[in-house]
Coordinates of C-alpha atoms and ligand atoms in Angstrom, one line a residue:
M1 CA -6.2 -26.5 23.3
D2 CA -5.4 -30.0 21.9
L3 CA -1.7 -29.8 22.6
G4 CA -1.0 -33.5 21.5
A5 CA -2.5 -32.2 18.0
I6 CA -0.8 -29.2 17.6
T7 CA 2.7 -30.7 18.3
K8 CA 1.5 -33.6 15.8
Y9 CA 0.9 -30.8 13.2
S10 CA 3.6 -28.3 14.1
A11 CA 6.3 -31.5 13.3
L12 CA 4.9 -31.6 9.5
H13 CA 5.6 -27.6 9.4
A14 CA 8.6 -27.9 11.3
K15 CA 10.8 -24.6 12.1
P16 CA 14.4 -24.7 10.6
S17 CA 16.1 -24.5 13.6
G18 CA 18.0 -21.1 14.4
L19 CA 16.1 -19.4 11.4
I20 CA 15.2 -15.7 13.2
L21 CA 12.4 -13.6 11.1
Q22 CA 10.7 -10.7 12.1
Y23 CA 7.2 -9.3 11.6
G24 CA 7.9 -6.3 10.0
T25 CA 5.9 -3.2 8.3
A26 CA 4.3 -5.7 6.0
G27 CA 4.0 -8.9 7.9
F28 CA 6.8 -11.6 7.4
R29 CA 8.6 -11.6 4.3
T30 CA 11.8 -13.8 2.8
K31 CA 12.3 -16.7 0.5
A32 CA 9.2 -18.8 0.1
E33 CA 11.2 -21.9 1.2
H34 CA 11.6 -20.5 4.5
L35 CA 8.0 -19.8 5.2
D36 CA 6.1 -23.2 5.6
H37 CA 6.3 -23.0 9.9
V38 CA 5.5 -19.3 9.9
M39 CA 2.2 -20.0 7.7
F40 CA 1.3 -22.7 10.0
R41 CA 1.7 -20.7 13.2
M42 CA 0.2 -17.3 11.7
G43 CA -2.8 -19.6 11.0
L44 CA -2.7 -20.6 14.9
L45 CA -2.4 -17.0 15.6
A46 CA -5.1 -15.6 13.6
V47 CA -7.4 -18.1 15.4
L48 CA -6.3 -16.6 19.1
R49 CA -6.6 -13.1 17.7
S50 CA -10.0 -13.8 16.3
K51 CA -11.2 -15.5 19.8
Q52 CA -9.8 -12.4 21.4
T53 CA -11.5 -9.8 19.2
K54 CA -14.8 -12.0 19.0
S55 CA -14.2 -11.2 15.3
T56 CA -13.3 -12.3 11.5
I57 CA -9.4 -12.0 11.1
G58 CA -7.7 -12.1 7.9
V59 CA -4.4 -14.0 6.5
M60 CA -3.1 -12.6 3.3
V61 CA -0.1 -14.8 1.6
T62 CA 2.0 -12.7 -0.5
A63 CA 5.1 -10.7 -0.7
S64 CA 3.8 -7.7 -2.7
H65 CA 6.3 -6.2 -5.0
N66 CA 9.3 -8.4 -3.8
P67 CA 10.5 -11.0 -6.3
E68 CA 8.7 -14.0 -7.3
E69 CA 10.8 -16.6 -5.2
D70 CA 9.8 -14.8 -2.0
N71 CA 6.3 -14.6 -0.3
G72 CA 5.2 -13.4 2.9
V73 CA 1.9 -13.2 5.5
K74 CA 0.3 -10.7 7.4
L75 CA -2.5 -10.6 9.5
V76 CA -5.6 -8.4 8.9
D77 CA -7.1 -7.0 11.9
P78 CA -11.4 -6.9 12.2
L79 CA -11.5 -3.4 10.8
G80 CA -9.4 -4.5 8.0
E81 CA -6.4 -2.5 9.6
M82 CA -3.1 -4.0 10.1
L83 CA -2.5 -6.1 13.0
A84 CA -2.3 -4.0 16.5
P85 CA 1.4 -3.6 17.5
S86 CA 1.3 -5.8 20.5
W87 CA 0.1 -8.6 18.4
E88 CA 3.0 -8.1 16.1
E89 CA 5.3 -8.9 18.9
H90 CA 3.6 -12.1 19.7
A91 CA 3.7 -12.8 15.9
T92 CA 7.7 -12.7 16.0
C93 CA 7.9 -14.6 19.3
L94 CA 5.8 -17.3 17.8
A95 CA 7.5 -17.6 14.3
N96 CA 10.8 -17.7 16.1
A97 CA 9.9 -20.2 18.9
E98 CA 11.9 -23.6 18.6
E99 CA 9.7 -26.4 17.8
Q100 CA 9.9 -27.7 21.7
D101 CA 8.9 -24.1 23.0
M102 CA 6.1 -23.6 20.6
Q103 CA 3.4 -24.7 22.9
R104 CA 4.5 -22.5 25.8
V105 CA 4.6 -19.4 23.7
L106 CA 1.2 -20.1 22.3
I107 CA -0.1 -20.5 25.9
D108 CA 1.9 -17.5 27.1
I109 CA 0.0 -15.4 24.3
S110 CA -3.3 -16.5 25.2
E111 CA -2.9 -15.8 29.0
K112 CA -1.4 -12.1 28.3
E113 CA -4.1 -11.5 26.0
A114 CA -6.7 -12.8 28.2
V115 CA -8.0 -15.1 25.3
N116 CA -11.1 -17.1 25.8
L117 CA -10.4 -20.4 24.1
Q118 CA -13.9 -21.3 24.0
Q119 CA -14.8 -18.4 22.1
D120 CA -15.5 -19.4 18.3
A121 CA -13.1 -18.2 15.8
F122 CA -13.0 -17.2 12.0
V123 CA -10.4 -16.9 9.8
V124 CA -10.5 -15.7 6.1
I125 CA -7.5 -16.3 3.9
G126 CA -6.5 -14.9 0.6
R127 CA -3.4 -15.4 -1.6
D128 CA -1.4 -13.9 -4.6
T129 CA -0.3 -15.6 -7.7
R130 CA 3.0 -16.8 -6.6
P131 CA 3.9 -20.2 -7.4
S132 CA 4.4 -21.0 -3.7
S133 CA 1.4 -19.2 -2.4
E134 CA -1.2 -22.2 -2.8
K135 CA 1.0 -24.3 -0.7
L136 CA 1.6 -22.0 1.8
S137 CA -2.1 -20.9 2.4
Q138 CA -2.6 -24.5 2.8
S139 CA -0.1 -24.6 5.7
V140 CA -2.2 -21.3 7.1
I141 CA -5.5 -23.6 6.9
D142 CA -3.7 -26.5 8.7
G143 CA -2.9 -24.1 11.9
V144 CA -6.4 -22.5 11.7
T145 CA -7.7 -26.2 11.9
V146 CA -5.8 -27.7 14.4
L147 CA -6.8 -24.7 16.9
G148 CA -10.1 -25.7 16.1
G149 CA -11.0 -22.3 14.0
Q150 CA -13.6 -22.2 11.1
F151 CA -12.2 -20.7 8.0
H152 CA -13.2 -19.4 4.4
D153 CA -10.5 -19.6 1.9
Y154 CA -11.2 -17.0 -1.0
G155 CA -8.4 -18.5 -2.8
L156 CA -6.9 -15.8 -5.4
L157 CA -7.4 -12.2 -4.3
T158 CA -5.7 -9.1 -4.1
T159 CA -4.5 -8.0 -0.8
P160 CA -7.1 -5.0 -0.7
Q161 CA -9.8 -7.6 -1.4
L162 CA -9.1 -9.3 1.3
H163 CA -9.0 -6.3 3.5
Y164 CA -12.3 -5.5 2.1
M165 CA -13.9 -9.2 2.7
V166 CA -12.7 -8.9 6.6
Y167 CA -14.2 -5.4 7.0
C168 CA -17.4 -6.6 5.2
R169 CA -17.6 -9.4 7.6
N170 CA -17.1 -7.6 10.8
T171 CA -19.8 -4.7 9.9
G172 CA -22.8 -7.1 9.4
G173 CA -23.1 -6.6 5.8
R174 CA -23.4 -2.8 6.0
Y175 CA -20.3 -2.0 3.9
G176 CA -20.7 -4.6 1.4
K177 CA -21.3 -8.1 0.6
A178 CA -18.1 -10.3 1.5
T179 CA -17.9 -12.0 -1.8
I180 CA -15.8 -11.1 -4.9
E181 CA -19.1 -10.3 -6.6
G182 CA -19.8 -8.0 -3.8
Y183 CA -16.8 -6.1 -4.2
Y184 CA -17.3 -5.7 -8.0
Q185 CA -20.6 -4.8 -7.7
K186 CA -20.0 -2.2 -5.1
L187 CA -17.2 -0.5 -6.8
S188 CA -18.5 -0.5 -10.4
K189 CA -21.7 0.6 -9.4
A190 CA -20.2 3.8 -7.8
F191 CA -17.9 4.4 -10.7
V192 CA -20.5 3.7 -13.4
E193 CA -23.0 6.5 -11.7
L194 CA -20.2 8.9 -11.0
T195 CA -19.0 8.9 -14.5
K196 CA -22.3 9.4 -15.9
Q197 CA -22.2 12.8 -14.5
A198 CA -19.2 13.6 -16.8
S199 CA -20.5 16.0 -19.6
C200 CA -17.2 15.9 -21.8
G201 CA -14.7 12.9 -22.1
G202 CA -15.0 11.4 -25.4
D203 CA -12.6 7.9 -25.9
E204 CA -9.5 9.8 -25.5
Y205 CA -10.3 10.2 -21.8
R206 CA -11.7 6.8 -21.2
S207 CA -9.1 4.3 -22.4
L208 CA -6.1 3.1 -20.2
K209 CA -3.4 1.1 -20.4
V210 CA -2.5 -0.8 -17.2
D211 CA 0.7 -2.8 -16.3
C212 CA -0.5 -5.7 -14.1
A213 CA 3.2 -6.6 -12.8
N214 CA 2.3 -10.0 -13.7
G215 CA 0.4 -10.6 -10.8
I216 CA -2.8 -11.1 -9.2
G217 CA -4.4 -7.6 -10.5
A218 CA -4.6 -8.8 -14.1
L219 CA -7.1 -11.7 -13.1
K220 CA -9.3 -9.5 -10.9
L221 CA -9.2 -6.6 -13.4
R222 CA -9.9 -9.2 -16.4
E223 CA -12.9 -10.6 -14.2
M224 CA -14.2 -7.0 -12.9
E225 CA -14.0 -5.4 -16.7
H226 CA -17.3 -6.2 -18.0
Y227 CA -19.1 -4.4 -14.8
F228 CA -17.8 -1.2 -15.5
S229 CA -17.3 -1.4 -19.6
Q230 CA -19.5 1.7 -20.4
G231 CA -17.2 3.8 -18.2
L232 CA -13.8 3.0 -19.1
S233 CA -11.9 0.8 -21.5
V234 CA -8.8 -1.4 -19.9
Q235 CA -5.9 -2.7 -21.8
L236 CA -4.2 -5.0 -19.9
F237 CA -0.4 -5.6 -20.3
N238 CA 2.1 -8.1 -18.1
D239 CA -1.0 -10.0 -17.2
G240 CA 1.1 -13.4 -16.2
S241 CA 0.6 -15.1 -19.4
K242 CA 4.4 -15.0 -20.0
G243 CA 6.5 -12.7 -18.0
K244 CA 7.9 -13.3 -14.4
L245 CA 6.0 -11.6 -11.3
N246 CA 7.3 -8.2 -10.6
H247 CA 10.4 -8.5 -12.9
L248 CA 10.9 -5.5 -15.0
C249 CA 7.4 -4.3 -14.4
G250 CA 5.0 -3.1 -11.9
A251 CA 4.5 0.0 -9.7
D252 CA 7.7 -0.7 -7.8
F253 CA 9.9 -1.2 -10.7
V254 CA 8.3 2.1 -12.3
K255 CA 8.6 4.3 -9.3
S256 CA 12.0 3.1 -8.0
H257 CA 13.7 3.1 -11.8
Q258 CA 11.5 6.1 -12.9
K259 CA 11.0 4.2 -16.2
P260 CA 8.3 2.4 -17.8
P261 CA 7.9 -1.4 -17.4
Q262 CA 9.1 -3.8 -20.2
G263 CA 6.3 -5.6 -22.1
M264 CA 4.1 -2.2 -22.8
E265 CA 4.1 -0.2 -25.9
I266 CA 3.5 3.4 -25.0
K267 CA 2.7 6.3 -27.5
S268 CA 2.7 9.8 -26.6
N269 CA 0.6 11.2 -24.3
E270 CA -1.4 8.0 -23.4
R271 CA -2.4 7.4 -20.0
C272 CA -0.7 4.4 -18.3
C273 CA -0.8 3.0 -14.9
S274 CA 1.0 0.3 -13.2
F275 CA 0.2 -2.1 -10.2
D276 CA 2.1 -3.9 -8.0
G277 CA 2.2 -7.9 -7.4
D278 CA -0.6 -7.9 -5.0
A279 CA -2.4 -4.8 -6.5
D280 CA -2.3 -2.6 -3.4
R281 CA -0.2 0.2 -5.2
I282 CA -0.6 2.2 -8.3
V283 CA 1.5 4.6 -10.4
Y284 CA 0.4 6.6 -13.5
Y285 CA 2.9 8.0 -16.2
Y286 CA 3.0 9.0 -19.9
H287 CA 5.3 9.8 -22.1
D288 CA 5.2 13.4 -23.7
A289 CA 5.5 14.2 -27.3
D290 CA 9.2 14.3 -27.1
G291 CA 9.6 11.0 -25.7
H292 CA 10.0 12.0 -22.3
F293 CA 9.0 10.0 -19.5
H294 CA 6.7 11.3 -16.9
L295 CA 6.0 9.5 -13.6
I296 CA 2.8 10.7 -11.6
D297 CA 3.1 9.2 -8.1
G298 CA 1.3 8.7 -5.1
D299 CA 2.0 12.4 -4.1
K300 CA 0.1 13.5 -7.2
I301 CA -2.4 10.9 -7.0
A302 CA -3.2 12.5 -3.5
T303 CA -3.3 16.0 -4.7
L304 CA -5.5 15.3 -7.4
I305 CA -7.9 13.5 -5.2
S306 CA -7.9 15.7 -2.5
S307 CA -8.4 18.9 -4.3
F308 CA -11.2 17.4 -5.9
L309 CA -12.7 16.4 -2.7
K310 CA -12.2 20.0 -1.5
E311 CA -14.2 21.3 -4.5
L312 CA -17.2 19.2 -3.8
L313 CA -17.0 20.2 -0.1
V314 CA -17.3 23.9 -1.2
E315 CA -20.0 23.2 -3.6
I316 CA -22.1 21.6 -1.2
G317 CA -21.3 24.2 1.6
E318 CA -20.1 22.1 4.0
S319 CA -17.2 22.8 6.4
L320 CA -15.6 19.6 6.9
N321 CA -11.9 19.2 7.9
I322 CA -9.9 17.4 5.1
G323 CA -6.5 16.4 5.6
V324 CA -3.4 14.8 3.7
V325 CA -1.2 12.2 5.2
Q326 CA 2.4 11.8 3.9
T327 CA 5.8 10.3 4.7
A328 CA 9.2 11.6 4.6
Y329 CA 9.4 10.3 1.2
A330 CA 6.7 12.6 -0.3
N331 CA 8.2 14.9 -3.1
G332 CA 8.7 18.4 -1.1
S333 CA 6.9 20.0 -4.1
S334 CA 3.7 18.2 -3.3
T335 CA 3.8 19.1 0.2
R336 CA 4.5 22.9 -0.6
Y337 CA 1.7 22.6 -3.3
L338 CA -0.7 21.1 -0.9
E339 CA 0.1 23.7 1.7
E340 CA 0.4 26.8 -0.1
V341 CA -1.5 26.7 -3.0
M342 CA -4.5 24.1 -2.2
K343 CA -4.4 25.2 1.4
V344 CA -4.9 21.8 2.7
P345 CA -3.2 20.6 6.2
V346 CA -0.4 18.1 5.5
Y347 CA 0.8 15.4 8.2
C348 CA 3.6 13.2 7.9
T349 CA 4.1 9.7 9.6
K350 CA 6.4 7.1 10.0
T351 CA 6.7 4.9 6.7
G352 CA 4.1 2.2 6.5
V353 CA 0.6 2.3 5.8
K354 CA -0.9 1.6 9.0
H355 CA 0.8 4.9 10.4
L356 CA -1.0 7.0 7.7
H357 CA -4.4 5.2 8.0
H358 CA -4.3 5.8 11.6
K359 CA -3.3 9.3 11.3
A360 CA -6.1 9.8 8.5
Q361 CA -8.6 8.6 10.7
E362 CA -8.4 11.8 13.0
F363 CA -10.3 13.7 10.0
D364 CA -13.8 14.2 8.6
I365 CA -11.9 13.2 5.5
G366 CA -8.3 12.0 5.5
V367 CA -6.6 11.3 2.2
Y368 CA -3.1 9.1 2.7
F369 CA -0.8 8.1 0.3
E370 CA 2.8 7.0 0.1
A371 CA 4.9 8.3 -2.7
N372 CA 5.1 4.6 -4.1
G373 CA 1.6 4.8 -4.7
H374 CA -0.1 2.9 -1.6
G375 CA -2.9 4.8 -0.3
T376 CA -6.8 5.8 -0.4
A377 CA -9.2 8.1 1.3
L378 CA -11.2 7.5 4.7
F379 CA -14.5 9.1 5.5
S380 CA -15.8 8.9 9.1
T381 CA -19.1 7.9 9.5
A382 CA -20.4 11.4 10.4
V383 CA -19.3 12.6 7.2
E384 CA -21.0 9.8 5.3
M385 CA -24.2 10.3 7.2
K386 CA -24.1 14.0 6.3
I387 CA -23.3 13.6 2.9
K388 CA -26.6 11.0 2.6
Q389 CA -28.7 13.7 3.9
S390 CA -27.7 16.3 1.5
A391 CA -27.9 14.1 -1.5
E392 CA -31.5 14.1 -0.4
Q393 CA -32.3 17.6 0.7
L394 CA -30.1 20.1 -1.1
E395 CA -31.4 22.1 -4.1
D396 CA -30.2 20.8 -7.7
K397 CA -26.5 21.5 -8.1
K398 CA -25.8 21.2 -4.4
R399 CA -27.4 17.8 -4.6
K400 CA -25.5 16.9 -7.7
A401 CA -21.9 17.2 -5.7
A402 CA -23.4 15.5 -2.7
K403 CA -24.2 12.7 -5.0
M404 CA -21.1 12.4 -6.3
L405 CA -19.3 12.4 -2.9
E406 CA -21.6 9.7 -1.9
N407 CA -20.4 7.8 -4.9
I408 CA -16.6 8.3 -4.1
I409 CA -17.3 7.3 -0.7
D410 CA -18.3 4.0 -2.1
L411 CA -15.7 3.8 -4.5
F412 CA -12.7 4.1 -2.2
N413 CA -11.8 1.0 -0.2
Q414 CA -12.3 2.5 3.4
A415 CA -10.2 -0.9 4.6
A416 CA -7.0 -0.5 2.9
G417 CA -4.9 1.1 -0.1
D418 CA -6.4 -0.6 -3.5
A419 CA -4.8 -0.2 -6.9
I420 CA -8.2 -1.2 -8.4
S421 CA -10.3 1.3 -6.5
D422 CA -7.7 4.0 -6.6
M423 CA -7.8 3.7 -10.4
L424 CA -11.6 3.9 -10.8
V425 CA -11.4 7.1 -8.6
I426 CA -8.7 8.8 -10.7
E427 CA -10.5 7.9 -13.9
A428 CA -13.5 9.2 -12.6
I429 CA -11.9 12.3 -11.4
L430 CA -10.2 13.0 -14.8
A431 CA -13.4 12.4 -16.9
L432 CA -15.6 14.4 -14.4
K433 CA -13.0 17.4 -14.5
G434 CA -12.1 16.8 -18.2
L435 CA -8.5 16.8 -17.3
T436 CA -5.9 15.0 -19.6
V437 CA -2.8 13.1 -17.9
Q438 CA -0.4 16.2 -18.9
Q439 CA -2.9 18.6 -17.3
W440 CA -2.6 16.6 -14.1
D441 CA 1.0 16.0 -14.1
A442 CA 1.3 20.0 -14.5
L443 CA -0.3 20.6 -11.1
Y444 CA 3.7 20.7 -9.8
T445 CA 6.7 20.0 -10.7
D446 CA 8.3 17.0 -8.6
L447 CA 12.0 17.9 -7.3
P448 CA 14.6 15.5 -8.7
N449 CA 15.2 12.8 -6.2
R450 CA 17.2 9.7 -5.4
Q451 CA 16.8 6.5 -3.4
L452 CA 19.8 4.5 -2.4
K453 CA 20.4 1.2 -0.3
V454 CA 23.3 0.9 2.1
Q455 CA 24.2 -2.4 3.6
V456 CA 25.1 -2.3 7.2
A457 CA 26.2 -5.0 9.8
D458 CA 23.1 -4.0 11.9
R459 CA 20.6 -1.6 10.7
R460 CA 19.3 -1.3 14.0
V461 CA 22.3 1.1 15.1
I462 CA 19.8 3.9 13.4
S463 CA 17.1 5.4 15.0
T464 CA 15.2 8.2 14.1
T465 CA 12.6 10.9 14.9
N466 CA 10.4 13.7 14.0
A467 CA 8.5 10.8 11.4
E468 CA 12.0 9.5 10.4
R469 CA 13.5 12.9 9.1
Q470 CA 16.0 13.1 11.5
A471 CA 18.5 10.5 12.8
V472 CA 19.2 10.1 16.8
T473 CA 21.7 7.7 16.6
P474 CA 24.7 6.7 15.7
P475 CA 26.2 10.0 17.0
G476 CA 27.2 12.4 14.4
L477 CA 25.2 11.0 11.4
Q478 CA 22.4 13.7 11.4
E479 CA 25.1 16.2 11.9
A480 CA 27.1 15.0 8.8
I481 CA 23.5 14.9 6.9
N482 CA 23.0 18.5 7.7
D483 CA 26.3 19.6 6.6
L484 CA 25.6 17.9 3.0
V485 CA 22.4 19.3 2.9
K486 CA 23.7 22.7 3.1
K487 CA 25.9 22.4 -0.2
Y488 CA 23.1 21.9 -2.5
K489 CA 19.8 24.2 -3.5
L490 CA 16.1 23.1 -2.5
S491 CA 17.6 20.0 -0.7
R492 CA 16.5 17.5 1.8
A493 CA 18.1 14.1 2.9
F494 CA 17.2 11.6 5.5
V495 CA 17.9 7.7 6.4
R496 CA 16.1 5.1 7.9
P497 CA 16.3 1.5 8.6
S498 CA 13.9 -0.4 6.0
G499 CA 11.0 -2.2 7.9
T500 CA 11.0 -4.9 5.0
E501 CA 14.5 -5.5 4.4
D502 CA 17.9 -5.7 5.8
V503 CA 19.3 -2.6 4.5
V504 CA 19.2 1.3 5.4
R505 CA 17.4 3.4 3.1
V506 CA 18.8 7.1 2.0
Y507 CA 16.5 9.4 0.3
A508 CA 17.7 12.7 -1.1
E509 CA 16.3 15.5 -3.2
A510 CA 17.5 18.5 -4.8
D511 CA 17.1 21.2 -7.5
S512 CA 18.8 19.2 -10.0
Q513 CA 19.0 15.1 -10.8
E514 CA 22.7 15.7 -10.6
S515 CA 22.6 17.4 -7.2
A516 CA 20.1 14.7 -5.7
D517 CA 22.3 12.0 -7.1
H518 CA 25.5 13.6 -5.5
L519 CA 23.6 14.3 -2.2
A520 CA 22.5 10.8 -1.8
H521 CA 25.9 9.3 -2.5
E522 CA 27.4 11.4 0.0
V523 CA 24.9 10.6 2.4
S524 CA 25.3 6.9 2.0
L525 CA 29.0 7.3 2.6
A526 CA 28.2 9.0 5.7
V527 CA 26.0 6.0 6.5
F528 CA 28.7 3.7 5.4
Q529 CA 31.3 5.0 7.8
L530 CA 29.2 6.0 10.7
A531 CA 26.5 3.3 10.9
G532 CA 28.9 0.0 10.5
G533 CA 28.6 -0.3 6.5
I534 CA 29.6 -3.8 5.2
G535 CA 30.7 -5.2 1.9
E536 CA 31.6 -2.5 -0.9
R537 CA 31.7 0.9 -0.3
P538 CA 28.6 2.6 -1.9
Q539 CA 29.2 3.7 -5.6
P540 CA 28.2 7.1 -7.1
A541 CA 25.3 6.6 -9.7
S542 CA 26.3 5.7 -12.5
D543 CA 23.9 7.4 -15.1
G544 CA 21.4 10.1 -14.6
E545 CA 18.4 8.2 -15.7
G546 CA 17.4 6.1 -12.9
T547 CA 19.7 3.8 -11.1
P548 CA 18.0 1.7 -8.7
H549 CA 18.0 2.4 -5.2
Ligands
NG1_1 P1 10.4 -0.3 3.7 O1 11.2 -1.3 3.5 O2 10.4 0.0 5.3 O3 10.9 1.2 3.4 C1 8.6 -0.3 2.1 C2 8.1 0.8 1.4 C3 7.0 1.4 2.3 C4 5.7 0.3 2.5 C5 6.5 -1.1 2.8 C6 5.5 -2.2 2.8 C7 9.5 2.7 0.3 C8 10.5 3.7 1.0 N1 9.3 1.8 1.8 O4 8.9 -0.3 3.2 O5 6.6 2.5 1.8 O6 5.1 0.2 1.0 O7 7.6 -1.3 2.3 O8 5.3 -2.8 1.6 O9 8.7 2.7 -0.6
ZN2 ZN1 1.8 -4.4 -2.4

């Protein structure tokens, strides 16, 4: 390590003294103007991680669904996964070290993790369309360079595209080519082959309106469009040409406000979807003939996908184990439908895709989605081989199913939840099954629900167990929630500290919207009283239709 050079360059990316940030569920996230030193230091850390794993490491500059003024950074581990937990701690230490302690922390990490400093390092970098992202990604590059790492700057990418690049590079090209054309080709080839098998499906099935949250998804979808044009026609809205990123649009807005985005005209029964700001989340929706808005969230996406996969497996005659992974935010109706009607085992993990991803890896086929639309399906290597063999050997009908499965495996991003890839899978399934958006929606009816946020002095006073469904501390809180829940039918509620914002999140569902709103409000008051609420006391939801959390 050239300590002199590190000190010199670090001074050019100096940390505002006293600023403390935490590597959360999605990396570091805050106002962009506070992040320059964090970017530089994550460049340094990525080099150490690359040397330790002898693999390419990714660094993504984005704040996803958060406001345009924010930014963030996260590291991507060798197989496209989120950073290992011990390294998340190192990231927090390094980001918070005052200038004069930075070198010592860097050396500590290298020693603790037995990093061979002579080893080569390679880092790939991507960024979203935020005005601050270009400069911040340059700071990452400064950090990489000063520690002697090699790098490739992909420039503008969706988050899942960067995960894809990392995965490709660390699997010797077997997964795909680590270029943007490689990504487009792999996905669109699988999509076109798959949809060729659809017997029905005229135009009405094949056109889709996409709200791109004024983000990177618009750019990438436009680039990709001509690769799959025979199979699907997409109409892009909120493409960044005028509106502000994530403002009154995008998957997070649509899901949390339970209403359509601005800037998109929706005719009745038209199929629409929204991406978030870095295109790793997707939700669908439509207006029915009476003008009512219907949201099709991650839970219903997981249901469509897992039921289709199960059907294909039955057709091929393979008894592979398939599991669905959700979080506590999954709508109770979805869990019930999956378990009782579809007879698919369902598992619940803590919030944050790394937990879901990890659990999904335990199955031959693991489908995981957060209710907010972040998810994918994972296929074990053994399954992939079995399916490839079946596609060669089986008789006609079975072979067709095996071929479809083969294409679906290629179409899913195995490295991360990916709005583009999920969209193509969903469109293919709808076409193959001849399903309209209403028929898909009718699989089950969501229980009315409400999410709220409560400000407390220190959200760490709340600790949880049972995949965040029960509060362990502060004392008395869970008992209070239990008593409130008893007052309503088909009800459920839980609270947890957010991993990305300084708030406690409250979730409630019940048999009517009114009950869900009441329950959520009452639980918020319990949190406010028992967990050290600050500021104004939580107010009841002012209307029945989608007051934000
Ligand atoms: P937190 O802030 O921990 O609730 C939010 C989302 C997660 C996940 C992360 C990362 C909800 C309730 N929570 O986490 O699902 O997407 O952001 O972006 O949607
Ligand atoms: Zn995102």
